[in-house]
Short mmCIF file of C-alpha atoms in Angstrom, two decimals:
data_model
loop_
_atom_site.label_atom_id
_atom_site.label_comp_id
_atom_site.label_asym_id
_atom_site.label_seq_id
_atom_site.Cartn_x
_atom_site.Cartn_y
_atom_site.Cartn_z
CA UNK A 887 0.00 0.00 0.00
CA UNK A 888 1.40 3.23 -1.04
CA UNK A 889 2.15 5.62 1.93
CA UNK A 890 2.35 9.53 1.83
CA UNK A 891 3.80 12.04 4.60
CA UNK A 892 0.33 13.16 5.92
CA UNK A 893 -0.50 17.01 6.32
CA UNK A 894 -3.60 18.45 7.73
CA UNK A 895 -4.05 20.48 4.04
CA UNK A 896 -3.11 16.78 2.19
CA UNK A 897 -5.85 15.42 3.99
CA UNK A 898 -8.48 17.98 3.04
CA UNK A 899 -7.49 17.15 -0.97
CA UNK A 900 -8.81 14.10 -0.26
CA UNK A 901 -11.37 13.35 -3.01
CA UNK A 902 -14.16 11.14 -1.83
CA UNK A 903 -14.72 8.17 -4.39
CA UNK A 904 -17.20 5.12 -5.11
CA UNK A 905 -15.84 3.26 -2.39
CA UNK A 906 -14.16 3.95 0.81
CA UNK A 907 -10.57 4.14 0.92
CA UNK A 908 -7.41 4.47 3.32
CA UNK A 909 -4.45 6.33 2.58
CA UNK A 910 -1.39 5.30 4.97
CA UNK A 911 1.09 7.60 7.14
CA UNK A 912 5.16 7.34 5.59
CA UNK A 913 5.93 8.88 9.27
CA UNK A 914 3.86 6.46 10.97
CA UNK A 915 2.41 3.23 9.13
CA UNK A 916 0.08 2.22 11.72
CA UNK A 917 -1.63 5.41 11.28
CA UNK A 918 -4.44 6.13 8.12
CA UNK A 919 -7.12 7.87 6.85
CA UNK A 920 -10.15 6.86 5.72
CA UNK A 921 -12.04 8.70 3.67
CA UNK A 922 -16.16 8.02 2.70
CA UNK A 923 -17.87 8.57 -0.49
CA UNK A 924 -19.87 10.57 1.38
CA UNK A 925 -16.30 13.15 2.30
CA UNK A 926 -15.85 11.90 5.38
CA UNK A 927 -12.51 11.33 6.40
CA UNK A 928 -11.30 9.44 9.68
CA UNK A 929 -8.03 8.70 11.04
CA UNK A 930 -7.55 4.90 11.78
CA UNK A 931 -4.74 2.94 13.84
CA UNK A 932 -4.31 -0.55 12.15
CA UNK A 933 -2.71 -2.73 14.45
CA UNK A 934 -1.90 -6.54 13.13
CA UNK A 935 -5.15 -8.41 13.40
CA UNK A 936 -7.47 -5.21 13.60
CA UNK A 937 -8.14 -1.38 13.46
CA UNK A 938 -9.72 1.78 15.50
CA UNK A 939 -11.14 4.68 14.85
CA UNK A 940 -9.15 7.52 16.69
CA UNK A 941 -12.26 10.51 15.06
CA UNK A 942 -12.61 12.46 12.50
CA UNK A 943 -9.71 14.14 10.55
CA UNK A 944 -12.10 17.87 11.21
CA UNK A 945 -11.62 17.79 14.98
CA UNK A 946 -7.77 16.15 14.92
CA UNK A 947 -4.17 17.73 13.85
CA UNK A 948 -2.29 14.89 12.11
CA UNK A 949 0.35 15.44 14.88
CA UNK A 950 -2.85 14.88 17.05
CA UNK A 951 -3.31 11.36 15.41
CA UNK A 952 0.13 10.17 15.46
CA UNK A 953 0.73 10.63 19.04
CA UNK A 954 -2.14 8.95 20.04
CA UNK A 955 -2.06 6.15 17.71
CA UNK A 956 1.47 5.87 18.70
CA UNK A 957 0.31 5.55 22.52
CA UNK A 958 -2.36 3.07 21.50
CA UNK A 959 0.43 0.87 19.74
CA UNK A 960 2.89 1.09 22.81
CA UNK A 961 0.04 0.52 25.27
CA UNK A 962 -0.60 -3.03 24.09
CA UNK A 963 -3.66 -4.64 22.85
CA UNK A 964 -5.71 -2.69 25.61
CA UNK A 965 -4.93 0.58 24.78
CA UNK A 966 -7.33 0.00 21.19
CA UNK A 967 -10.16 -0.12 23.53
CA UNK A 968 -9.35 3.52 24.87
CA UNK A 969 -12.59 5.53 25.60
CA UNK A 970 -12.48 8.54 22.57
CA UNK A 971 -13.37 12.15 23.15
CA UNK A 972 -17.54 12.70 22.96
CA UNK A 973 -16.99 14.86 20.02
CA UNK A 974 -14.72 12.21 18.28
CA UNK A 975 -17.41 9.22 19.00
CA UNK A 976 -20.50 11.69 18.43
CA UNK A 977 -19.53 13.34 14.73
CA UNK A 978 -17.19 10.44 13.96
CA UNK A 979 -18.40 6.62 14.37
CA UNK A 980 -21.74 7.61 15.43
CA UNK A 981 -22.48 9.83 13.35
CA UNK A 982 -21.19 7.84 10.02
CA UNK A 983 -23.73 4.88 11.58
CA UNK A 984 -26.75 6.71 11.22
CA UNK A 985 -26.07 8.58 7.99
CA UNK A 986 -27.53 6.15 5.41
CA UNK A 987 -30.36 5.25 7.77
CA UNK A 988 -31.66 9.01 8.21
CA UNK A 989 -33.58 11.63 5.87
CA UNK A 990 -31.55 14.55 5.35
CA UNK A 991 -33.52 16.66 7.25
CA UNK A 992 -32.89 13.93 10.08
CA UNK A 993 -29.41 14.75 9.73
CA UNK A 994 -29.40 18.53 10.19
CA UNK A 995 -31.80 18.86 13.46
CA UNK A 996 -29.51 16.31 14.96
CA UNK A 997 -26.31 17.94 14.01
CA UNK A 998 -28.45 21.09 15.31
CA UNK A 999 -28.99 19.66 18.42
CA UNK A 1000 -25.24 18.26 18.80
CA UNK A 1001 -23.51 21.46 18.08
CA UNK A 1002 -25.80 23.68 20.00
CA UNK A 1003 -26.30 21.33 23.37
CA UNK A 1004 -24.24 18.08 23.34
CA UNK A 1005 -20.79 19.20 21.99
CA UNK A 1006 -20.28 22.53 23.59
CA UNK A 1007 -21.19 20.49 27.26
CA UNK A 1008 -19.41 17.36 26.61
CA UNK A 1009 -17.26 17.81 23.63
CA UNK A 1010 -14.15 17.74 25.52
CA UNK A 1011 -14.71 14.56 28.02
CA UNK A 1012 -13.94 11.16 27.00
CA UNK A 1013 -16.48 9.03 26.89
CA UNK A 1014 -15.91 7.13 29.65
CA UNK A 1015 -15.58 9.85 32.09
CA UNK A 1016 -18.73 10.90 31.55
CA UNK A 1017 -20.89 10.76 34.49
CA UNK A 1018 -24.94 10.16 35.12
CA UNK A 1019 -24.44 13.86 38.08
CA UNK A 1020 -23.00 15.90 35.14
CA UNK A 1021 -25.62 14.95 32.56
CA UNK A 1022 -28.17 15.67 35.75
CA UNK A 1023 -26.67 18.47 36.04
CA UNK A 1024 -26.76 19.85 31.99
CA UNK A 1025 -30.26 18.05 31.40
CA UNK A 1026 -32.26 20.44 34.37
CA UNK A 1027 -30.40 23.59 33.45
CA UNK A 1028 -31.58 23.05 29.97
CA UNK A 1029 -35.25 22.14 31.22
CA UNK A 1030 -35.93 25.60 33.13
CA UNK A 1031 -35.60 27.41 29.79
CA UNK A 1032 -36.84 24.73 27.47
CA UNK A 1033 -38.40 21.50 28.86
CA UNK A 1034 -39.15 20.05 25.30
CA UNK A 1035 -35.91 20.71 23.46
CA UNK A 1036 -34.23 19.60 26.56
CA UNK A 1037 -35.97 16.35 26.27
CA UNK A 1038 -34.52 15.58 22.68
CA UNK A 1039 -31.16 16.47 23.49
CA UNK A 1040 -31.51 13.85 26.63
CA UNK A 1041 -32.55 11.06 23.58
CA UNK A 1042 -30.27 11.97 21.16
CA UNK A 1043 -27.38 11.96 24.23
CA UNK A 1044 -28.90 8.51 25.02
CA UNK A 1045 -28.09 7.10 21.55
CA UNK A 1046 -24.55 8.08 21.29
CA UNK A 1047 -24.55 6.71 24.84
CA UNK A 1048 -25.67 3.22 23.38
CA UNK A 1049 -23.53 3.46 20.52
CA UNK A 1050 -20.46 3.71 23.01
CA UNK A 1051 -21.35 0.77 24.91
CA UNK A 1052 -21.69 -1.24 21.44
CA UNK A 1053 -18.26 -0.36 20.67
CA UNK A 1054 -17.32 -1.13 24.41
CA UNK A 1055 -16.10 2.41 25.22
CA UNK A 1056 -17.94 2.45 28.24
CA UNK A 1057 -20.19 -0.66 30.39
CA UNK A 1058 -23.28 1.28 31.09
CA UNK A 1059 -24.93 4.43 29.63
CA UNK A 1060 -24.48 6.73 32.30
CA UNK A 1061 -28.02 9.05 31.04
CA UNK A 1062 -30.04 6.09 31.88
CA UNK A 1063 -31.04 7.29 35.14
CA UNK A 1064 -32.64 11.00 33.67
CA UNK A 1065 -35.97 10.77 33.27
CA UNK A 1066 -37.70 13.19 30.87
CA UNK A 1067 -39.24 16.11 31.35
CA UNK A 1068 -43.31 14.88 32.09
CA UNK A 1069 -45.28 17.04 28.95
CA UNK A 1070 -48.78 17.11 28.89
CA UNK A 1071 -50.59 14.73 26.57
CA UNK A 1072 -52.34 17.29 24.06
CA UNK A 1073 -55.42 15.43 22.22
CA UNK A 1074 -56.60 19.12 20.99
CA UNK A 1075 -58.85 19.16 18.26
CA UNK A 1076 -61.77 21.46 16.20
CA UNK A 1077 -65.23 21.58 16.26
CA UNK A 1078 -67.97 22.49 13.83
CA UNK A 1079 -68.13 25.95 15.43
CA UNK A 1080 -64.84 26.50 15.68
CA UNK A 1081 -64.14 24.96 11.88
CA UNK A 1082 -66.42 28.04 11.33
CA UNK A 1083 -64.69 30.43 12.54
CA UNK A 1084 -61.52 29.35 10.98
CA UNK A 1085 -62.74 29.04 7.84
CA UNK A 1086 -64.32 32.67 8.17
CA UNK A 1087 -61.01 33.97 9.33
CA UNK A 1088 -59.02 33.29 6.44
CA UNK A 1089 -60.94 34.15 3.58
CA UNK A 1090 -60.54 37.36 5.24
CA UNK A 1091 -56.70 37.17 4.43
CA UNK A 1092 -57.15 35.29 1.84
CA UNK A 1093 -56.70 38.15 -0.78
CA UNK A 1094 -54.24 39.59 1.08
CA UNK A 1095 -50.23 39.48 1.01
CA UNK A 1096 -50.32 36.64 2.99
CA UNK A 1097 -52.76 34.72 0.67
CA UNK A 1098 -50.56 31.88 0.31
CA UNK A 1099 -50.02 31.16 4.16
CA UNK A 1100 -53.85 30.81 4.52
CA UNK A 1101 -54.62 28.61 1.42
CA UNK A 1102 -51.55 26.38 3.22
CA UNK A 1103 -53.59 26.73 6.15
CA UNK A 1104 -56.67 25.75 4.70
CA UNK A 1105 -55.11 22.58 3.01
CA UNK A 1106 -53.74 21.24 6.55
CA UNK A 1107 -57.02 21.36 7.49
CA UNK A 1108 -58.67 19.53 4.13
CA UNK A 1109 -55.91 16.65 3.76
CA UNK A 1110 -54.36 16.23 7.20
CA UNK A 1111 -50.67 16.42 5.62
CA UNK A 1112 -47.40 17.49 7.62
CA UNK A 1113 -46.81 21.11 7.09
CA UNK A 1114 -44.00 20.60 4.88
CA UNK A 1115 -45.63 18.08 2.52
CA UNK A 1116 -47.58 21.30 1.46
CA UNK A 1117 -45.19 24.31 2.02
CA UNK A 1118 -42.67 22.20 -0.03
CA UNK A 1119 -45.33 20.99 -2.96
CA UNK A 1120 -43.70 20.46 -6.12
CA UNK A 1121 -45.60 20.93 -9.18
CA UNK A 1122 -44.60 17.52 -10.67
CA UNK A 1123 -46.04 15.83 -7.38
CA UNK A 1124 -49.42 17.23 -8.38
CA UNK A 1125 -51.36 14.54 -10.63
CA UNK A 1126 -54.75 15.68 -10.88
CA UNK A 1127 -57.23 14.38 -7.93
CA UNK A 1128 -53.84 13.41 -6.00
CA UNK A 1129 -50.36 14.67 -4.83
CA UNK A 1130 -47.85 11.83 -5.59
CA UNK A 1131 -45.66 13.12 -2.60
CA UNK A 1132 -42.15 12.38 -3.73
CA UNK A 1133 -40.26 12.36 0.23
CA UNK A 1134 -42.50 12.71 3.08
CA UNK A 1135 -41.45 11.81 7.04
CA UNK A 1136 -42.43 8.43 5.92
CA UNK A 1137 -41.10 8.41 2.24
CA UNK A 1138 -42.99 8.45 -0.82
CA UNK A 1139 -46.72 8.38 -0.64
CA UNK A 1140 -50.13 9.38 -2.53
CA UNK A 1141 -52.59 12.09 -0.73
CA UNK A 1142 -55.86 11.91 -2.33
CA UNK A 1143 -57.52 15.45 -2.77
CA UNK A 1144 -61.23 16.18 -2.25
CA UNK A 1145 -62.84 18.72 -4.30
CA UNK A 1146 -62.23 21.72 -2.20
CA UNK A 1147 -58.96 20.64 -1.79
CA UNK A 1148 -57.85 20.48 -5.45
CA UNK A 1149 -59.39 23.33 -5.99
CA UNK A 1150 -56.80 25.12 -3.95
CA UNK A 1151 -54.05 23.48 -5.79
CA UNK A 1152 -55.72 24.19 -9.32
CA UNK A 1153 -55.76 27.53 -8.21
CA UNK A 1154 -52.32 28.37 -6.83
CA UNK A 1155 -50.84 26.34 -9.69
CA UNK A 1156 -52.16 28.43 -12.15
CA UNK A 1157 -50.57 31.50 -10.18
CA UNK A 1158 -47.14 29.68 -9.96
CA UNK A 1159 -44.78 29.16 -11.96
CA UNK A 1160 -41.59 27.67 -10.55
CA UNK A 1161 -41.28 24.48 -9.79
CA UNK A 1162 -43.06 25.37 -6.16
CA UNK A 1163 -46.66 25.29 -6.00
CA UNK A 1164 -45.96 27.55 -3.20
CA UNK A 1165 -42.89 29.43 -3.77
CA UNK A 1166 -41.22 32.40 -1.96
CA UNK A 1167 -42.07 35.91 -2.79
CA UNK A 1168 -38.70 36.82 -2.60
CA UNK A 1169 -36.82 33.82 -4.98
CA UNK A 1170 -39.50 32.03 -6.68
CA UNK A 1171 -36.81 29.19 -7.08
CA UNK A 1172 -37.26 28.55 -3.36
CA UNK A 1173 -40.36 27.32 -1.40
CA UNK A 1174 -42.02 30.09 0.91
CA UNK A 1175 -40.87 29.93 4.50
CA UNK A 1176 -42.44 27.19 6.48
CA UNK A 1177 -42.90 29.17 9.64
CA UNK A 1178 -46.29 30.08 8.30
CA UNK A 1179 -46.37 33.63 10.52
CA UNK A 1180 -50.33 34.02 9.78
CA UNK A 1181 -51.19 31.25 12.03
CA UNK A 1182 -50.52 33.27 14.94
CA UNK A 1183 -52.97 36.08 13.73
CA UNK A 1184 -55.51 33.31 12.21
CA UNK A 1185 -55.96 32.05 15.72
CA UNK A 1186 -56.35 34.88 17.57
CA UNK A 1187 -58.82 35.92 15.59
CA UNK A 1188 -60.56 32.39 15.42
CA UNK A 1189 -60.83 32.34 18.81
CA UNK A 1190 -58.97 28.97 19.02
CA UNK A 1191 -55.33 30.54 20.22
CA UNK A 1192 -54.94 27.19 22.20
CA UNK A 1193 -54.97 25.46 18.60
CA UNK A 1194 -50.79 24.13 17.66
CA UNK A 1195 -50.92 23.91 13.45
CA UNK A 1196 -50.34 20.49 13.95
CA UNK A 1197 -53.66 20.13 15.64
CA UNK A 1198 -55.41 20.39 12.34
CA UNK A 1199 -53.62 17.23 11.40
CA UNK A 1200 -55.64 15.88 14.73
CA UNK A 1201 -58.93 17.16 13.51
CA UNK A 1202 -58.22 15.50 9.85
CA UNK A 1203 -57.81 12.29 11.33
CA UNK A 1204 -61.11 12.40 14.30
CA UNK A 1205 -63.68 13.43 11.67
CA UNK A 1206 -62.09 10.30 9.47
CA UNK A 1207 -62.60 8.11 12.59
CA UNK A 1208 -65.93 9.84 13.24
CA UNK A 1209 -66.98 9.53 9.74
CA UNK A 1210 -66.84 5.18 10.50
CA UNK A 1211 -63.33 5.37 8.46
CA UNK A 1212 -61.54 2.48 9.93
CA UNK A 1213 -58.18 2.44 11.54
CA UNK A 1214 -56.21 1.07 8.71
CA UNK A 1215 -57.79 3.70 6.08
CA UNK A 1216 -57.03 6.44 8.57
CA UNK A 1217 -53.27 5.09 8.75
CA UNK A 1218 -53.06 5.58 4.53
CA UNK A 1219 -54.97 8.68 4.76
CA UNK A 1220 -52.03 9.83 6.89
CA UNK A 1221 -49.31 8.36 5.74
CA UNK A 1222 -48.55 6.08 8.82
CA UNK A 1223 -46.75 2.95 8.70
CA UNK A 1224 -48.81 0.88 11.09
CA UNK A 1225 -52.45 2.11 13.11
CA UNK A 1226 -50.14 2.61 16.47
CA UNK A 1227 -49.50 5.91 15.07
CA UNK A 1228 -52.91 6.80 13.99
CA UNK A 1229 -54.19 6.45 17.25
CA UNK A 1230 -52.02 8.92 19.27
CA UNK A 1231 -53.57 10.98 16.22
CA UNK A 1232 -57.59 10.19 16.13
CA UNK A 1233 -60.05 11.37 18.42
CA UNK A 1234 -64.16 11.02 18.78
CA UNK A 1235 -65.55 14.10 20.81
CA UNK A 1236 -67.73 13.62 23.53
CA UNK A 1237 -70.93 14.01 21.45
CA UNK A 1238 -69.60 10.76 19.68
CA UNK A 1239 -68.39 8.68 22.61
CA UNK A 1240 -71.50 9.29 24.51
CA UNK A 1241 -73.67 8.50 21.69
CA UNK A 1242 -71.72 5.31 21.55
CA UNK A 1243 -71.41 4.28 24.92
CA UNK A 1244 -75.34 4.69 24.85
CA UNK A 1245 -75.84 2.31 21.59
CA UNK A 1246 -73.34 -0.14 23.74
CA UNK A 1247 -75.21 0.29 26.94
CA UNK A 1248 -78.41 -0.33 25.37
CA UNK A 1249 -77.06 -3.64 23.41
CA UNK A 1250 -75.77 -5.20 26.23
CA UNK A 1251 -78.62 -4.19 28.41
CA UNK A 1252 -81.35 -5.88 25.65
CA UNK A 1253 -79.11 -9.10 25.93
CA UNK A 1254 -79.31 -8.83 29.54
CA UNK A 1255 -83.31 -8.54 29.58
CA UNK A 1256 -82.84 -5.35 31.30
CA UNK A 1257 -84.33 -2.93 28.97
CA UNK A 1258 -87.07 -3.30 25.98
CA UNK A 1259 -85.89 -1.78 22.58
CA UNK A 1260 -89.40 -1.12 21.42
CA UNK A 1261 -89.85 1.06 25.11
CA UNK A 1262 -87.10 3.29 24.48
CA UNK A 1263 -87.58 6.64 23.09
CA UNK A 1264 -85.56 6.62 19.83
CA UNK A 1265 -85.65 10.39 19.96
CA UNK A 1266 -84.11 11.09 22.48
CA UNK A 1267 -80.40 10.16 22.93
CA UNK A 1268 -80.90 9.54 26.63
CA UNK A 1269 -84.42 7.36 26.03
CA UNK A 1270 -86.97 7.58 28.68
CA UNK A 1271 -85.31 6.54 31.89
CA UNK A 1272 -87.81 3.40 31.62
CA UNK A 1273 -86.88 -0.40 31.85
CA UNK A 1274 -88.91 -3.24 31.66
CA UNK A 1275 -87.08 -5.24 34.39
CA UNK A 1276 -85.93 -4.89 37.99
CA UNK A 1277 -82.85 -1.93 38.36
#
């Protein structure tokens, strides 16, 4: 194997090809790098029978990596098992793992979330000396200000944490014993009224500057998509009655459109021309923002300023239910893999369950010889309080 005189601007040249490749120290032959097709390059210690990672080439000097493979090799077998710095394991081994399993947007909230939270509080301590007090300690300062975003740091933490002990850097995941933050379960949802309302409020803005934003809105509502299945609608995904959605959360999947629905797209496609059904105002090459700033207005105004965006999603998928769709059409409808999902997602309203628990009640109370069907008043959804046997 041909060996160069590594330099940290040599390694940079690097050009990524089909396959992974190693290029070998001259100064050190036990040391390499190994650079990705995907770019990314990481310096390796080959010892006789095996190899380890020592991290990536962005976060290590060359001088770096040949002093510490060189202490590896004179530490003896043991010394390849040597805990690596978090940010080495976390943007290095880990990080490579879970790159061909994610979506790219996947991939940039959890780099997001490493290089705002995880790497700036334990970047610098090897992985092993990382203990359960000072993620305690991280983990409730981060709560007080943000008891959500804390709680994804704390899982993302936990995988690298796993990943470690797969690679036997440490024996137990030291963030373990956190629990999460408790966060209410939120099962929010529209009614007819407040449908109303909504509706009311934005063809009020409809015409307006922010006409886009509230025919987005509006199409939440009528398809139950994720916001950015519509805020980042293609024109090619649109194929008449149905958007043939190219890369959703779940990958590629068909929304059928009702009528009022389609006649939304009809309408903004004939406005657009880009390849956005939606596009920016400012570069109709892009896709307008997807932090939809109406909403805020749209549900003051509604009356319904408890409402999240998502909730419309919610709504979608409880008038489906409520409608006698069952479970596994709801699941398409939404693009779920399996009904476990739908049902964090589908709710009856009380009109509906009590309705139902009185058509159950009344079945079971017939079988029992408790109450005659032909005595009840079928008018009335409570009947007439009379039974034809003993209470």
């Amino acid at each position: 194997m041909k060996r160069v005189r590594l330099t940290d601007a040599g390694i940079r040249q690097l050009k990524p090809g089909d396959r992974e490749y190693t290029v070998r120290d001259a100064r050190v032959p036990s040391l390499g790098v190994r650079v990705l097709p995907s770019g990314t390059r990481t310096f390796v210690c080959h010892y006789p029978n095996t190899k380890a990672s020592l991290g990536p080439a962005l976060l290590l000097t060359v001088e770096e990596a040949r002093q510490d493979c060189l202490q590896r090799l004179s530490g003896g077998p043991d010394r390849q098992t040597r805990a690596p710095m978090f940010a080495a394991f976390a943007t290095g081994p880990w990080r490579e793992s879970r790159i061909p399993r994610c979506k790219p947007s996947t991939i940039r909230w959890r780099d997001w979330v490493l290089n705002a939270q995880l790497l700036p509080n334990f970047g610098t301590l090897r992985m092993d000396r990382i203990t359960p007090a000072q993620i305690h300690s991280w983990f409730d300062a981060y709560s007080r200000t943000s008891p959500g975003g804390a709680n994804i740091a704390l899982n993302l933490l936990r995988q690298i944490l796993n990943h470690a002990v797969k690679y036997g850097y440490i024996g137990v995941n030291p963030a373990r014993s956190v629990a999460p933050n408790p966060r209410p379960k939120r099962t929010r949802f529209l009614g007819r009224e407040e449908i109303v309302r909504l509706h009311a409020v934005l063809d009020r803005h409809a015409a307006g500057r922010r006409g886009q934003q509230a025919d987005i809105i509006r199409l939440l509502l009528l398809t139950g998509c994720r916001k950015n299945e519509i805020v980042r609608l293609k024109r090619r995904e649109v194929d008449g009655g149905r958007l043939r959605l190219e890369d959703s959360k779940t990958g590629p999947r068909t929304v059928f459109l009702n009528p009022s629905a389609r006649a939304i797209i009809d309408r903004r496609l004939s406005k657009a021309s880009g390849a956005f059904v939606f596009p920016s105002p400012r570069d109709p090459a892009r896709p307008i923002s997807d932090s939809l700033t109406l909403w805020t207005t749209v549900r003051r105004e509604a009356e319904i300023e408890d409402v999240r965006l998502h909730d419309l999603r919610h709504t979608y998928a409880s008038q489906a239910v409520m409608q006698g769709a069952p479970l596994p059409v709801v699941a398409r409808l939404l693009g779920h893999r399996n009904v476990t999902m739908t049902l964090r997602y589908a709710h009856a309203d009380d009109r509906e369950i009590a309705a139902a628990a009185e058509r159950v009640g009344t079945t079971i109370s017939e079988w029992l010889g408790l109450v005659s069907v032909s005595k009840l008043d079928v008018d009335s959804p409570h009947g007439d309080g009379k039974t034809s046997g003993p209470c």
